[in-house]
PDB file of C-alpha atoms in Angstrom:
ATOM      1  CA  UNK A  22     139.650 168.553 102.408  1.00  0.00           C
ATOM      2  CA  UNK A  23     142.338 167.521 104.944  1.00  0.00           C
ATOM      3  CA  UNK A  24     144.644 164.767 104.063  1.00  0.00           C
ATOM      4  CA  UNK A  25     143.749 163.058 107.435  1.00  0.00           C
ATOM      5  CA  UNK A  26     139.953 162.971 106.616  1.00  0.00           C
ATOM      6  CA  UNK A  27     138.873 159.769 104.650  1.00  0.00           C
ATOM      7  CA  UNK A  28     137.280 160.201 101.306  1.00  0.00           C
ATOM      8  CA  UNK A  29     133.478 160.100 101.655  1.00  0.00           C
ATOM      9  CA  UNK A  30     133.146 158.024  98.444  1.00  0.00           C
ATOM     10  CA  UNK A  31     135.477 155.286  99.805  1.00  0.00           C
ATOM     11  CA  UNK A  32     132.710 153.934 101.900  1.00  0.00           C
ATOM     12  CA  UNK A  33     130.343 153.672  98.961  1.00  0.00           C
ATOM     13  CA  UNK A  34     133.118 151.959  96.948  1.00  0.00           C
ATOM     14  CA  UNK A  35     133.749 149.517  99.795  1.00  0.00           C
ATOM     15  CA  UNK A  36     130.125 148.531 100.105  1.00  0.00           C
ATOM     16  CA  UNK A  37     129.664 148.236  96.349  1.00  0.00           C
ATOM     17  CA  UNK A  38     132.588 145.813  96.227  1.00  0.00           C
ATOM     18  CA  UNK A  39     131.232 143.947  99.184  1.00  0.00           C
ATOM     19  CA  UNK A  40     127.875 143.656  97.581  1.00  0.00           C
ATOM     20  CA  UNK A  41     129.321 142.250  94.412  1.00  0.00           C
ATOM     21  CA  UNK A  42     131.551 139.852  96.171  1.00  0.00           C
ATOM     22  CA  UNK A  43     128.588 138.675  98.489  1.00  0.00           C
ATOM     23  CA  UNK A  44     126.842 137.698  95.309  1.00  0.00           C
ATOM     24  CA  UNK A  45     129.674 136.387  93.327  1.00  0.00           C
ATOM     25  CA  UNK A  46     131.645 134.234  95.985  1.00  0.00           C
ATOM     26  CA  UNK A  47     128.684 131.879  96.691  1.00  0.00           C
ATOM     27  CA  UNK A  48     128.061 131.389  92.961  1.00  0.00           C
ATOM     28  CA  UNK A  49     131.730 130.662  92.296  1.00  0.00           C
ATOM     29  CA  UNK A  50     131.934 128.236  95.103  1.00  0.00           C
ATOM     30  CA  UNK A  51     128.837 126.443  93.868  1.00  0.00           C
ATOM     31  CA  UNK A  52     130.329 126.132  90.425  1.00  0.00           C
ATOM     32  CA  UNK A  53     133.574 124.751  91.833  1.00  0.00           C
ATOM     33  CA  UNK A  54     131.567 122.145  94.038  1.00  0.00           C
ATOM     34  CA  UNK A  55     129.613 121.023  90.967  1.00  0.00           C
ATOM     35  CA  UNK A  56     132.720 120.635  88.752  1.00  0.00           C
ATOM     36  CA  UNK A  57     134.567 118.712  91.557  1.00  0.00           C
ATOM     37  CA  UNK A  58     131.781 116.512  93.032  1.00  0.00           C
ATOM     38  CA  UNK A  59     128.968 116.256  90.438  1.00  0.00           C
ATOM     39  CA  UNK A  60     129.420 113.557  87.738  1.00  0.00           C
ATOM     40  CA  UNK A  61     128.693 114.688  84.208  1.00  0.00           C
ATOM     41  CA  UNK A  62     126.487 111.797  82.779  1.00  0.00           C
ATOM     42  CA  UNK A  63     124.199 113.367  80.219  1.00  0.00           C
ATOM     43  CA  UNK A  64     121.471 111.097  78.711  1.00  0.00           C
ATOM     44  CA  UNK A  65     117.960 111.157  77.422  1.00  0.00           C
ATOM     45  CA  UNK A  66     116.499 110.758  80.914  1.00  0.00           C
ATOM     46  CA  UNK A  67     118.660 113.499  82.453  1.00  0.00           C
ATOM     47  CA  UNK A  68     118.245 115.890  79.565  1.00  0.00           C
ATOM     48  CA  UNK A  69     114.463 115.494  79.331  1.00  0.00           C
ATOM     49  CA  UNK A  70     112.182 118.379  80.473  1.00  0.00           C
ATOM     50  CA  UNK A  71     110.864 117.793  83.953  1.00  0.00           C
ATOM     51  CA  UNK A  72     107.370 118.941  84.921  1.00  0.00           C
ATOM     52  CA  UNK A  73     106.517 117.681  88.405  1.00  0.00           C
ATOM     53  CA  UNK A  74     107.338 114.181  87.501  1.00  0.00           C
ATOM     54  CA  UNK A  75     105.061 113.915  84.550  1.00  0.00           C
ATOM     55  CA  UNK A  76     105.794 113.576  80.863  1.00  0.00           C
ATOM     56  CA  UNK A  77     105.758 117.024  79.083  1.00  0.00           C
ATOM     57  CA  UNK A  78     102.749 117.609  76.944  1.00  0.00           C
ATOM     58  CA  UNK A  79     102.303 120.254  74.340  1.00  0.00           C
ATOM     59  CA  UNK A  80     104.329 123.389  73.678  1.00  0.00           C
ATOM     60  CA  UNK A  81     106.170 125.237  76.402  1.00  0.00           C
ATOM     61  CA  UNK A  82     105.072 128.598  74.941  1.00  0.00           C
ATOM     62  CA  UNK A  83     101.832 129.336  76.434  1.00  0.00           C
ATOM     63  CA  UNK A  84     100.188 132.757  75.661  1.00  0.00           C
ATOM     64  CA  UNK A  85      98.614 134.577  78.639  1.00  0.00           C
ATOM     65  CA  UNK A  86      95.931 137.155  78.438  1.00  0.00           C
ATOM     66  CA  UNK A  87      97.149 140.757  78.804  1.00  0.00           C
ATOM     67  CA  UNK A  88      94.495 141.248  81.480  1.00  0.00           C
ATOM     68  CA  UNK A  89      96.603 139.265  83.835  1.00  0.00           C
ATOM     69  CA  UNK A  90      99.421 141.686  83.476  1.00  0.00           C
ATOM     70  CA  UNK A  91      96.991 144.551  84.008  1.00  0.00           C
ATOM     71  CA  UNK A  92      95.770 142.999  87.210  1.00  0.00           C
ATOM     72  CA  UNK A  93      99.400 142.665  88.417  1.00  0.00           C
ATOM     73  CA  UNK A  94     100.252 146.117  87.468  1.00  0.00           C
ATOM     74  CA  UNK A  95      97.117 147.462  89.320  1.00  0.00           C
ATOM     75  CA  UNK A  96      98.059 145.295  92.309  1.00  0.00           C
ATOM     76  CA  UNK A  97     101.545 146.837  92.410  1.00  0.00           C
ATOM     77  CA  UNK A  98     100.273 150.289  92.178  1.00  0.00           C
ATOM     78  CA  UNK A  99      98.035 149.949  95.174  1.00  0.00           C
ATOM     79  CA  UNK A 100     100.685 147.866  96.977  1.00  0.00           C
ATOM     80  CA  UNK A 101     103.191 150.834  96.571  1.00  0.00           C
ATOM     81  CA  UNK A 102     100.368 153.150  97.726  1.00  0.00           C
ATOM     82  CA  UNK A 103     100.109 151.235 100.957  1.00  0.00           C
ATOM     83  CA  UNK A 104     103.965 151.302 101.498  1.00  0.00           C
ATOM     84  CA  UNK A 105     103.814 155.125 101.129  1.00  0.00           C
ATOM     85  CA  UNK A 106     100.697 155.621 103.271  1.00  0.00           C
ATOM     86  CA  UNK A 107     101.735 153.510 106.352  1.00  0.00           C
ATOM     87  CA  UNK A 108     104.713 155.730 107.346  1.00  0.00           C
ATOM     88  CA  UNK A 109     102.782 158.840 106.471  1.00  0.00           C
ATOM     89  CA  UNK A 110      99.923 157.796 108.811  1.00  0.00           C
ATOM     90  CA  UNK A 111     102.361 156.910 111.596  1.00  0.00           C
ATOM     91  CA  UNK A 112     104.020 160.297 111.408  1.00  0.00           C
ATOM     92  CA  UNK A 113     100.870 162.296 110.579  1.00  0.00           C
ATOM     93  CA  UNK A 114     100.789 164.550 113.605  1.00  0.00           C
ATOM     94  CA  UNK A 115     104.301 165.732 113.297  1.00  0.00           C
ATOM     95  CA  UNK A 116     104.146 166.558 109.554  1.00  0.00           C
ATOM     96  CA  UNK A 117     103.815 170.002 108.137  1.00  0.00           C
ATOM     97  CA  UNK A 118     100.762 171.033 105.987  1.00  0.00           C
ATOM     98  CA  UNK A 119     102.895 170.689 102.728  1.00  0.00           C
ATOM     99  CA  UNK A 120     103.306 166.838 103.423  1.00  0.00           C
ATOM    100  CA  UNK A 121      99.571 166.469 103.733  1.00  0.00           C
ATOM    101  CA  UNK A 122      99.011 168.262 100.584  1.00  0.00           C
ATOM    102  CA  UNK A 123     101.632 166.153  98.834  1.00  0.00           C
ATOM    103  CA  UNK A 124     100.131 163.070 100.078  1.00  0.00           C
ATOM    104  CA  UNK A 125      96.574 164.046  98.968  1.00  0.00           C
ATOM    105  CA  UNK A 126      97.904 164.785  95.465  1.00  0.00           C
ATOM    106  CA  UNK A 127      99.481 161.302  95.439  1.00  0.00           C
ATOM    107  CA  UNK A 128      96.205 159.642  96.619  1.00  0.00           C
ATOM    108  CA  UNK A 129      94.191 161.610  94.060  1.00  0.00           C
ATOM    109  CA  UNK A 130      96.552 160.535  91.179  1.00  0.00           C
ATOM    110  CA  UNK A 131      96.032 156.957  92.392  1.00  0.00           C
ATOM    111  CA  UNK A 132      92.300 157.379  92.561  1.00  0.00           C
ATOM    112  CA  UNK A 133      92.349 158.817  89.071  1.00  0.00           C
ATOM    113  CA  UNK A 134      94.084 155.695  87.841  1.00  0.00           C
ATOM    114  CA  UNK A 135      91.670 153.455  89.645  1.00  0.00           C
ATOM    115  CA  UNK A 136      88.759 155.307  88.004  1.00  0.00           C
ATOM    116  CA  UNK A 137      90.381 155.034  84.594  1.00  0.00           C
ATOM    117  CA  UNK A 138      90.900 151.217  84.984  1.00  0.00           C
ATOM    118  CA  UNK A 139      87.250 150.799  86.248  1.00  0.00           C
ATOM    119  CA  UNK A 140      85.923 152.800  83.224  1.00  0.00           C
ATOM    120  CA  UNK A 141      88.165 150.843  80.688  1.00  0.00           C
ATOM    121  CA  UNK A 142      86.796 147.519  82.184  1.00  0.00           C
ATOM    122  CA  UNK A 143      90.103 146.303  83.354  1.00  0.00           C
ATOM    123  CA  UNK A 144      88.806 145.338  86.801  1.00  0.00           C
ATOM    124  CA  UNK A 145      86.076 143.119  85.225  1.00  0.00           C
ATOM    125  CA  UNK A 146      87.056 139.472  85.519  1.00  0.00           C
ATOM    126  CA  UNK A 147      86.234 137.654  82.261  1.00  0.00           C
TER     127      UNK A 147
END
């Protein structure tokens, strides 16, 4: 590598530092602003749990059914499928046969997952 050529990793490091600073500088400024301009007046009303202006009732730890998580995971699977299928459909005529075979394998794996979920009764709303 020539001494006049820039290091290729320098760009990555600069962008990584910029990304970290982009996140940390506003947080630091907000913290300084709160220390300087926000009065610290703790009290029972200020420290109370606030739920839409109503008094809190019951325990905050509520158990959810695991089916809700399964619905969310299945939604994410098919959402990701859509993300992969749209660019494939747009560039379909310019792709080689190998890309078509790879996409069909991908779709078949997802269909297999859907059939599994259907047989297990995950898709039945109770």
